[in-house]
Each structure stands twice: as structure tokens, then as C-alpha cells.
């Protein structure tokens, strides 16, 4: 009987250990919090929520969008940096994860996170009201040179990708503008009201008003003309050596298990390649693009070098 008891105890312990191991390997087994660095209504928020829905269906677990706006994204990144390293809190990263550090508005760099995957890229643009006196970027440039500080440019705030674009364009064009931090969803309304003369925005955020004849895009910052704005020139076409694209991707707090990062990356790959995400990209003028953890890390390094050059050159 003693031997039987020992055998039964051994079996019970074995099953318990196996069960614990199985539970540890099964990921995800509950909801994932999806931290969005900007407020409701902007392109970052809209795209994040659509992508969360697609990713949720792939993972089979809820992916819950959580807005944490402030500081051009730095508030959300600070929160994410100290979140549990279990893979159940992920961040919707954009160019702001690089620009905040380079502009001194965030005391830590993107290297405090583990990259999971790139999701999409899109052009950014300077747009004006349709009744603006400037029909071309060169006309705006001439006015700004003659009237330093008279042109107000709406951005999402210091450290955001749109703020970096405003800084880069002004530097390249040799003009002095006032960058007005309005948050993610308030730039286009402010421009339509006449509170500012220019809005620095991702193309998707203004595309409906451009198509509706309320706004006019003067220039885009992509390598090639944006398919949604075929008549709008790039900065490079106008003779300014500036190419900056806004990216969206997923990062996690540094220290999440590599196995969980790979599971997330594979799910993200399927979401990026889904018909729903492709069609949403076509409708909203962004390009779905997947890069896994290693390739995304290299992409971040390259983007960071370009942003550092703009910031240090502007000092």
C-alpha cells in the first residue's frame, strides 16, 4: 500500500507539473490590453481600433484598445515601459517612440522596448484650407520667408511624428513657423475653423476633407507620391532632401518571453495580410507592411538615425 501511495503521489505531482507547464505555454489565454498613445478620433486611434479587431479574431482572445494620450505619446510609452512583462500589455508604436526621445520630451529611447512587428506605413502631408491663398508649397514657403513666425502649423504635440515632420519641413525650406500642439484628433477641425494656417497630418486623417474639397494638400513627405494624392508632389520632387514616413507597429515592455513575442508576431503577420486590413489601407491611404521582430528592430534603428539627423541639424 505504501508503494501504491508513492506511485499515486508521483503521478499526481507529474500531472500537476505537466498542467502548470501547459498553462504557461498556452498564450494568450486572456485579454490583451492595447495601449494607444493618442486620443480618440485621430488616425492613430482609428487605425489601432480596426487593427485590434482583426488581431482579436486571429488570436481568439479580446484585444482591448486603451487610450493614454499626452506628451506627444510619451505618457503611453512611460506606462508601457513599466507594465508587466507577460505579453498582455502591448503598445501601438509610431514615429513618436523615436521623436520624443530625440526631442528631449521622453527620458528613455525605443530600446527600452522589444519590437514585435511593423504593421503599416503612410505618407504625411502639409494641408491647408481650400480657400487658402497658397496653392503650392512654394507659395507658402515664399510667404513664410517674408513673414517669419506668421504661419501656424498644427501638430499632435512635441515628440509626435507630425511635429517632427513640421520641424523637418521648416528646416529644409528655410522658414520659421509656429508649431501648435493640438493633439491627434483636433488638427483638422482647428484648420477648418481657421485657428491655424497649416496642419501637419498623416494623409488618412485629412483624406476625406481633401476629397470633399474642404482642404488642399500642398506636399507629402513620402519617397513617392501617395496613391491617394497623385497630384500632390513630394518634398524630394521640389528639391528638398526630406523623406519621412509615419509607421505603425507593435512593441512590448523589454523582457517579454521570446516565445510570446513570436506568437504575437505570427498573429500580427496574419492580421496584416488579411483582406480586411488591406482594404482598410486602400480606403484610408496607408500601406500594410509586415516586418517581424528582427527586421522591425533594424527598421527602427534606421528611422531613429534619420530623425536624429533632423533634430541635431536643427539645433
mmCIF file of N, CA and C in Angstrom, residues 9 16 35 47 52 59 64 66-67 79 91 95 122 140 160 168 173 176 187-188 202 245 259 262 276 283 295:
data_model
loop_
_atom_site.group_PDB
_atom_site.id
_atom_site.type_symbol
_atom_site.label_atom_id
_atom_site.label_comp_id
_atom_site.label_asym_id
_atom_site.label_seq_id
_atom_site.Cartn_x
_atom_site.Cartn_y
_atom_site.Cartn_z
ATOM 1 N N UNK A 9 1.061 9.395 -5.631
ATOM 2 C CA UNK A 9 1.548 10.749 -5.363
ATOM 3 C C UNK A 9 2.449 11.220 -6.500
ATOM 4 N N UNK A 16 0.356 17.452 -12.176
ATOM 5 C CA UNK A 16 0.340 18.856 -11.767
ATOM 6 C C UNK A 16 1.421 19.648 -12.494
ATOM 7 N N UNK A 35 -2.342 49.492 -25.844
ATOM 8 C CA UNK A 35 -2.164 50.888 -25.449
ATOM 9 C C UNK A 35 -1.977 51.775 -26.678
ATOM 10 N N UNK A 47 -7.003 53.658 -36.704
ATOM 11 C CA UNK A 47 -6.304 52.504 -37.251
ATOM 12 C C UNK A 47 -6.047 51.451 -36.179
ATOM 13 N N UNK A 52 -6.960 46.199 -33.922
ATOM 14 C CA UNK A 52 -7.249 45.407 -32.725
ATOM 15 C C UNK A 52 -8.358 44.400 -33.007
ATOM 16 N N UNK A 59 -6.108 35.908 -32.842
ATOM 17 C CA UNK A 59 -5.634 35.355 -31.570
ATOM 18 C C UNK A 59 -6.694 34.544 -30.838
ATOM 19 N N UNK A 64 -8.005 44.746 -26.278
ATOM 20 C CA UNK A 64 -8.771 45.879 -25.760
ATOM 21 C C UNK A 64 -8.020 47.196 -25.957
ATOM 22 N N UNK A 66 -6.863 50.865 -25.371
ATOM 23 C CA UNK A 66 -6.843 51.753 -24.208
ATOM 24 C C UNK A 66 -6.100 53.024 -24.597
ATOM 25 N N UNK A 67 -6.807 54.142 -24.667
ATOM 26 C CA UNK A 67 -6.163 55.422 -24.999
ATOM 27 C C UNK A 67 -5.438 55.991 -23.788
ATOM 28 N N UNK A 79 3.974 54.502 -19.493
ATOM 29 C CA UNK A 79 3.121 53.480 -18.882
ATOM 30 C C UNK A 79 3.513 52.088 -19.367
ATOM 31 N N UNK A 91 1.889 47.864 -27.027
ATOM 32 C CA UNK A 91 1.765 49.263 -27.400
ATOM 33 C C UNK A 91 1.689 49.474 -28.895
ATOM 34 N N UNK A 95 6.090 56.807 -35.042
ATOM 35 C CA UNK A 95 7.326 57.589 -35.072
ATOM 36 C C UNK A 95 7.576 58.315 -33.764
ATOM 37 N N UNK A 122 2.711 55.086 -43.871
ATOM 38 C CA UNK A 122 1.879 56.032 -44.603
ATOM 39 C C UNK A 122 2.604 57.361 -44.760
ATOM 40 N N UNK A 140 3.607 78.986 -50.222
ATOM 41 C CA UNK A 140 3.626 79.027 -48.761
ATOM 42 C C UNK A 140 5.033 79.338 -48.255
ATOM 43 N N UNK A 160 5.748 64.063 -31.325
ATOM 44 C CA UNK A 160 4.940 63.258 -32.244
ATOM 45 C C UNK A 160 5.565 63.246 -33.634
ATOM 46 N N UNK A 168 11.078 69.159 -39.696
ATOM 47 C CA UNK A 168 11.918 68.792 -40.835
ATOM 48 C C UNK A 168 11.607 69.642 -42.069
ATOM 49 N N UNK A 173 13.060 73.893 -45.809
ATOM 50 C CA UNK A 173 12.602 75.025 -46.619
ATOM 51 C C UNK A 173 13.178 76.355 -46.169
ATOM 52 N N UNK A 176 10.554 79.881 -40.840
ATOM 53 C CA UNK A 176 10.251 79.863 -39.414
ATOM 54 C C UNK A 176 8.743 79.806 -39.236
ATOM 55 N N UNK A 187 -6.471 68.477 -35.066
ATOM 56 C CA UNK A 187 -5.746 69.283 -36.044
ATOM 57 C C UNK A 187 -6.614 69.709 -37.221
ATOM 58 N N UNK A 188 -7.319 68.769 -37.822
ATOM 59 C CA UNK A 188 -8.151 69.102 -38.973
ATOM 60 C C UNK A 188 -9.290 70.049 -38.584
ATOM 61 N N UNK A 202 -1.010 62.847 -40.875
ATOM 62 C CA UNK A 202 -0.970 61.672 -41.745
ATOM 63 C C UNK A 202 -2.058 61.832 -42.799
ATOM 64 N N UNK A 245 8.310 58.877 -43.333
ATOM 65 C CA UNK A 245 7.023 58.208 -43.362
ATOM 66 C C UNK A 245 6.585 57.900 -41.937
ATOM 67 N N UNK A 259 9.260 33.523 -26.776
ATOM 68 C CA UNK A 259 8.217 32.664 -27.339
ATOM 69 C C UNK A 259 6.916 33.421 -27.522
ATOM 70 N N UNK A 262 7.132 35.842 -30.440
ATOM 71 C CA UNK A 262 6.983 35.146 -31.718
ATOM 72 C C UNK A 262 5.527 34.796 -31.996
ATOM 73 N N UNK A 276 -9.299 42.308 -44.779
ATOM 74 C CA UNK A 276 -9.893 43.457 -44.100
ATOM 75 C C UNK A 276 -8.870 44.580 -43.907
ATOM 76 N N UNK A 283 -8.577 52.151 -48.528
ATOM 77 C CA UNK A 283 -9.597 53.170 -48.311
ATOM 78 C C UNK A 283 -9.050 54.381 -47.569
ATOM 79 N N UNK A 295 13.562 42.299 -38.167
ATOM 80 C CA UNK A 295 13.520 43.293 -39.248
ATOM 81 C C UNK A 295 12.949 44.615 -38.742
#
